[in-house]
Each structure stands twice: as structure tokens, then as C-alpha cells.
Coordinates of C-alpha atoms in Angstrom, one line a residue:
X1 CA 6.7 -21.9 -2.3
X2 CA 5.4 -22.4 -5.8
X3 CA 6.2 -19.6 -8.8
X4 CA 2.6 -19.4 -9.4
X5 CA 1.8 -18.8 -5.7
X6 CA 3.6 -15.5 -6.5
X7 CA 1.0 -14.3 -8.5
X8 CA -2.0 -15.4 -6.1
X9 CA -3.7 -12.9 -4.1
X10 CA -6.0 -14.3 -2.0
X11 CA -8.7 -12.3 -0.1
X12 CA -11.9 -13.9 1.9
X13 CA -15.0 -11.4 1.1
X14 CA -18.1 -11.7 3.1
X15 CA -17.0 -15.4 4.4
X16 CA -16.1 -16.4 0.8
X17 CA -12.5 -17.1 -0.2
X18 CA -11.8 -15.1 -3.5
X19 CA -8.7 -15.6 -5.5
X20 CA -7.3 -13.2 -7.9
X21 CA -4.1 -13.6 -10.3
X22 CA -3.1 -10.0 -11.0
X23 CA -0.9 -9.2 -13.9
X24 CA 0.2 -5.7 -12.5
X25 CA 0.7 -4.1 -9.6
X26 CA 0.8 -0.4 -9.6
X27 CA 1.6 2.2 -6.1
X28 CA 0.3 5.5 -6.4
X29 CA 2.1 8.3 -4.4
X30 CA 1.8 11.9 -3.7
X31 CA -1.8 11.1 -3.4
X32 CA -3.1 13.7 -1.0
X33 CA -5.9 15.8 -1.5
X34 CA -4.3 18.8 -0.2
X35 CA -2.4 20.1 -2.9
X36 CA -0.6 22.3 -0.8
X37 CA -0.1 19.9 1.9
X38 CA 1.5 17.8 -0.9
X39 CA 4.1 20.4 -2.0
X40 CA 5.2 20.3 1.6
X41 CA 5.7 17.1 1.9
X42 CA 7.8 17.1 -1.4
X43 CA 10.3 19.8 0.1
X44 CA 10.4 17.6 3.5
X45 CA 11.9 14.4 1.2
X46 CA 13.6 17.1 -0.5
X47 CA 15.5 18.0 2.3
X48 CA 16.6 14.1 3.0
X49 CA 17.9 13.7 -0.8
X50 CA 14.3 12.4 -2.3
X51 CA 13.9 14.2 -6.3
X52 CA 10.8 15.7 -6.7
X53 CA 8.0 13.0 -8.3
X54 CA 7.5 13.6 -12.1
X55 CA 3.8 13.6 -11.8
X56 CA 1.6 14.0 -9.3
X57 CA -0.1 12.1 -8.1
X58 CA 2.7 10.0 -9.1
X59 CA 1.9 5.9 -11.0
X60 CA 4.6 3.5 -10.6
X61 CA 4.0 0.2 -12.2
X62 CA 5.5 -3.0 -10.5
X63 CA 5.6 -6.7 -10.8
X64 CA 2.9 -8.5 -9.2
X65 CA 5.4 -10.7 -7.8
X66 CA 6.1 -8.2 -4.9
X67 CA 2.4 -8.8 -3.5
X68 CA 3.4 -10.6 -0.4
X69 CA 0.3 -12.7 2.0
X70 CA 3.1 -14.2 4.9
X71 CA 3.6 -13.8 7.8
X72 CA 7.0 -12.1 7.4
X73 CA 9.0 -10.7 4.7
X74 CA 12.7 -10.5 4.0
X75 CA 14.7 -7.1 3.5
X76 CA 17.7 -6.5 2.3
X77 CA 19.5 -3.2 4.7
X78 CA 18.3 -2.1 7.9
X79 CA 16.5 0.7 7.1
X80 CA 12.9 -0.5 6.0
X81 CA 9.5 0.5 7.0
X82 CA 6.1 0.4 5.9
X83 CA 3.5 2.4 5.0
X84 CA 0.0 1.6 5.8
X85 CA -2.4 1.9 2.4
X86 CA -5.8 1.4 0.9
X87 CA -5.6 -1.4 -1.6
X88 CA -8.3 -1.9 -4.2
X89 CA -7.9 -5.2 -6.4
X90 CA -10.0 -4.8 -9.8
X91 CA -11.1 -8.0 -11.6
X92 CA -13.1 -7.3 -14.5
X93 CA -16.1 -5.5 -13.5
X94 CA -15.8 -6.2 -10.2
X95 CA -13.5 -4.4 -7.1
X96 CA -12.6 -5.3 -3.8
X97 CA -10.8 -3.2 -0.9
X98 CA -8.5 -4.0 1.5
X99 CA -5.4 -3.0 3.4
X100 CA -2.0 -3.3 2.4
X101 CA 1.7 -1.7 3.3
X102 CA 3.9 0.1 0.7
X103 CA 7.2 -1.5 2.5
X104 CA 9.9 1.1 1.4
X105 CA 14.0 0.7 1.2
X106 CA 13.9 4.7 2.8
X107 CA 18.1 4.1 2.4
X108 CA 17.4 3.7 -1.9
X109 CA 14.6 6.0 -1.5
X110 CA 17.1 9.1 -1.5
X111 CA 18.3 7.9 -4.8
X112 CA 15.8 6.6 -6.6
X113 CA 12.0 6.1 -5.1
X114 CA 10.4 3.8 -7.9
X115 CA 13.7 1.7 -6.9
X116 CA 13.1 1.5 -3.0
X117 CA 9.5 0.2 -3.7
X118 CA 10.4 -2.4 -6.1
X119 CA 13.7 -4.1 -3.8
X120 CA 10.4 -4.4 -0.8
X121 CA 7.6 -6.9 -1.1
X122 CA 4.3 -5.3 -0.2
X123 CA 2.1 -7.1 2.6
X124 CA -1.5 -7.6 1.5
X125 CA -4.2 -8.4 4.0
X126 CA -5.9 -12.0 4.0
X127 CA -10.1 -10.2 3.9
X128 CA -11.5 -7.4 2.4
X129 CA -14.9 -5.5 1.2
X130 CA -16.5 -5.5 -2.2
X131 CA -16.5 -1.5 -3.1
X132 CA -20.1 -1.9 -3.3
X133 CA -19.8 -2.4 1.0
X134 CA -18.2 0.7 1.0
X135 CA -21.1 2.5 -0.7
X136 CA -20.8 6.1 0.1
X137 CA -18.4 5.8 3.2
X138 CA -15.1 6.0 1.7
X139 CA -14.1 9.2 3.4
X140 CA -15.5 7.6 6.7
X141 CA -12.5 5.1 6.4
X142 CA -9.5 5.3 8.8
X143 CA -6.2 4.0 8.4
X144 CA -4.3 3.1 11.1
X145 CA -0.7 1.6 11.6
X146 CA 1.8 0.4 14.7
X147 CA 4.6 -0.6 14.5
X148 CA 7.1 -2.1 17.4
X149 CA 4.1 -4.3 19.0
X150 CA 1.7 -1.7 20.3
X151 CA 3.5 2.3 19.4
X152 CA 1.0 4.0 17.1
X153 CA 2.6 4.7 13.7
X154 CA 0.2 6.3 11.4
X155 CA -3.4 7.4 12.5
X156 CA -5.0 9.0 9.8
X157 CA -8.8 9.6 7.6
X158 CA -9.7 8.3 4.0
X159 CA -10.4 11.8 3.3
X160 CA -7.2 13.4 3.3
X161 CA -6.1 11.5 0.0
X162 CA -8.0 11.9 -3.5
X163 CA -10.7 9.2 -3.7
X164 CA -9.1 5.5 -4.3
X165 CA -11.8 3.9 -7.1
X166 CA -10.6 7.7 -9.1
X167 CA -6.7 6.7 -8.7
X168 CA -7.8 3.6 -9.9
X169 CA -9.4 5.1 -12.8
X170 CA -6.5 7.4 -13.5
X171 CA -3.7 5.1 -14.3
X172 CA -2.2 6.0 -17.3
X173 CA -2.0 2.8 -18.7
X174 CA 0.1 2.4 -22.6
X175 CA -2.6 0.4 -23.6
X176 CA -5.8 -1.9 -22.6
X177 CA -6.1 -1.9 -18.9
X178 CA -4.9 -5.7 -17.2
X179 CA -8.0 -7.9 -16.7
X180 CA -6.8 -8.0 -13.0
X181 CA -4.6 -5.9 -10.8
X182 CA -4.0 -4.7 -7.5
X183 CA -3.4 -0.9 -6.7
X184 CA -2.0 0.8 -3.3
X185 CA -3.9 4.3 -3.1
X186 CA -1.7 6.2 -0.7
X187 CA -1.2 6.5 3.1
X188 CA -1.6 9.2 5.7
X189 CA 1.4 10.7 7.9
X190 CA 3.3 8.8 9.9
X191 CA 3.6 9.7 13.9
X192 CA 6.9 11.3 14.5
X193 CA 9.7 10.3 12.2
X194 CA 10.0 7.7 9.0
X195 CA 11.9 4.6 11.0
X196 CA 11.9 1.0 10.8
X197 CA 10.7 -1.9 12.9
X198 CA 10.6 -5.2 13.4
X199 CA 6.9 -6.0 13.1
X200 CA 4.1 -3.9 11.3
X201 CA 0.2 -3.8 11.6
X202 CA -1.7 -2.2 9.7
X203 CA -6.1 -1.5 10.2
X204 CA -8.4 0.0 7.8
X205 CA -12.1 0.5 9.3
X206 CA -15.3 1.9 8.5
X207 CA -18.5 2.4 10.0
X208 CA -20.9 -0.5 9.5
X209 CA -18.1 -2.4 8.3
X210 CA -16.1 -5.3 10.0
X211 CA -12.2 -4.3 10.2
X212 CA -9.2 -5.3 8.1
X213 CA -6.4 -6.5 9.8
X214 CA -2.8 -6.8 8.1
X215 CA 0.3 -7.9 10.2
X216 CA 3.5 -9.3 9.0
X217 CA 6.8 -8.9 10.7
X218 CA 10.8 -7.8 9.1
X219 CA 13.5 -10.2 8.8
X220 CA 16.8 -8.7 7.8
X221 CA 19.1 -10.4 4.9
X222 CA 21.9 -11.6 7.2
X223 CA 24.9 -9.0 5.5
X224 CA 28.4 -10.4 4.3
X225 CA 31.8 -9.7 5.8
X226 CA 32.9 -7.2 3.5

């Protein structure tokens, strides 16, 4: 693959192929609406090693490098897993939405989160919506996730996290926002416990609107005799 493949996201919007060359790509977390709801999720990592997030909701800024489109992405360590996201891509004035997963080292995670996101690639689905599709719907939209060909991971509403195009327009940036970037928007609970598998899928849908579909499966960096 070409370097500047890297930094090609490639998305086809109402049967048009659109290409985008982000220059950031930032993950927002701790992104619920519930505040309290939140707080409770922040003692459950707390309890597995995980330091409280110094904002919330919290911005982490990433290369856009990590923005995989493959069929399958390679981990380092056994304990992966994804996380099954809204993902709004801005160019210029204009914004798209699609699905993506925030693929998570949950091994690093306990000792440094912005770390475990940044060792992962993070899958990006091949279509998407303009926001102007979306209209008023956005907390219609459900997120959905399996993992392990057919086990239901994550099955969750739009609605539970604060509004995406306001994350969007809440990233502290230092300076002029990027002409182009790509920004995951949180995800919803996960089914039973945080665990890794070999394959992920990932659905966002909406009523009135055709479904995104994101699937991309885990191949392991064979380890070294130590």
C-alpha cells in the first residue's frame, strides 16, 4: 500500500464515491448524555486500573494514519476489541456520517487510554449519509455491533450520547480547525463483558435511511520467543 493511501478515506454517498484526505483524526470518549450514568462508568474502569479522563467528554487527537478501510487489521497482544461508533467526517462546509470502530489495546488501556487507541487502527465503513440525510433523526439512529460471526455485542440508541455534529463542534482545537477531519462520537454499552474477537461488525441505521455496514476481521502480530 502507498503512504498516501494512508491518508485516503473513502466513502460512497448517495451512489457517488467521495474522497476525503483528513489531516486529523480526533476520538471523543466519555460521551454519554447521562451524566450520572457516565460517572458510573468511570468507577467501573476504575476498578480495572483505567485513571479517571481529564475532561469530560474527553478529546484525544490522533494521526489520521490510524483510519483503516481493509478488510482486516493487525494488532499487536491478544487482548483487542472494538467499539462500534458514529463517525462524522467534516470537509469544509460540508459533513458526512458514517460508522466506524474505536479498536482499543484494553491490556494498555489500564495504563494509559489515549495510548491503547493510538497502538489500534480504527476501521471506517466504505458509504455513509450527508448530515443533511439525517435531518432531524439523529436520536432515531441505532448502533449496533457483533462480534464472533453472529453474538450481539453492542445494541444501543443515538440518544444516549450527547449529539455527534455538537462533539464535533466542541473540539478544543489550539488553533484554526483542519480543513478536513474525521471524528468518532462515542459508542453505547457493550453486551456482557469488554472481550476480544476475531472478527467485528459494526451497523448504524436510521429510519428512512439505507444502513451502514462496517466489517473487518483481527489478525494477531505473531509474538517472539522471549
Amino acid at each position: 500500500m502507498r503512504p498516501d493511501k494512508l491518508l485516503a478515506v473513502q466513502l460512497e454517498i448517495d451512489g457517488f464515491e467521495r474522497a476525503f484526505a483528513p489531516e486529523a483524526l480526533v476520538v471523543i470518549g466519555y460521551a454519554g448524555r447521562d451524566r450520572a450514568a457516565v460517572e458510573h462508568h468511570i468507577d467501573e474502569l476504575a476498578a480495572l486500573g483505567v485513571a479517571r479522563p481529564p475532561s469530560i467528554p474527553l478529546f484525544m487527537a490522533f494521526s489520521p494514519g490510524l483510519i483503516a478501510q481493509e478488510p482486516s487489521i493487525a494488532v499487536t497482544g491478544a487482548n483487542t476489541s472494538g467499539e462500534a461508533e458514529i463517525v462524522v467526517v467534516v470537509d469544509g462546509d460540508e459533513a458526512f456520517v458514517t460508522v466506524g470502530s474505536d479498536h482499543t489495546d484494553r491490556d494498555l488501556e489500564a495504563v494509559h487510554m489515549i495510548a491503547s487507541k493510538a497502538v489500534c487502527p480504527k476501521p471506517v465503513a466504505a458509504s455513509g449519509w450527508t448530515v443533511d440525510a439525517v435531518g432531524d433523526r439523529w436520536e432515531d439512529l441505532a448502533l449496533r455491533s457483533r462480534i464472533d460471526g453472529d453474538v450481539l455485542y453492542q445494541d444501543g440508541s443515538a440518544a444516549t450520547n450527547l449529539h455527534p455534529l455538537e462533539l464535533v463542534a466542541a473540539i478544543p482545537w489550539s488553533g484554526r480547525p483542519p480543513g478536513c477531519f474525521v471524528a468518532f462520537t462515542g459508542t453505547v454499552p457493550v453486551i456482557g463483558d469488554i472481550r476480544p474477537s476475531a472478527g467485528f461488525r459494526a451497523e448504524l441505521g436510521g429510519p428512512g435511511l439505507p444502513p451502514i455496514e462496517l466489517s473487518y476481521r483481527v489478525e494477531t502480530v505473531p509474538e517472539l520467543a522471549v
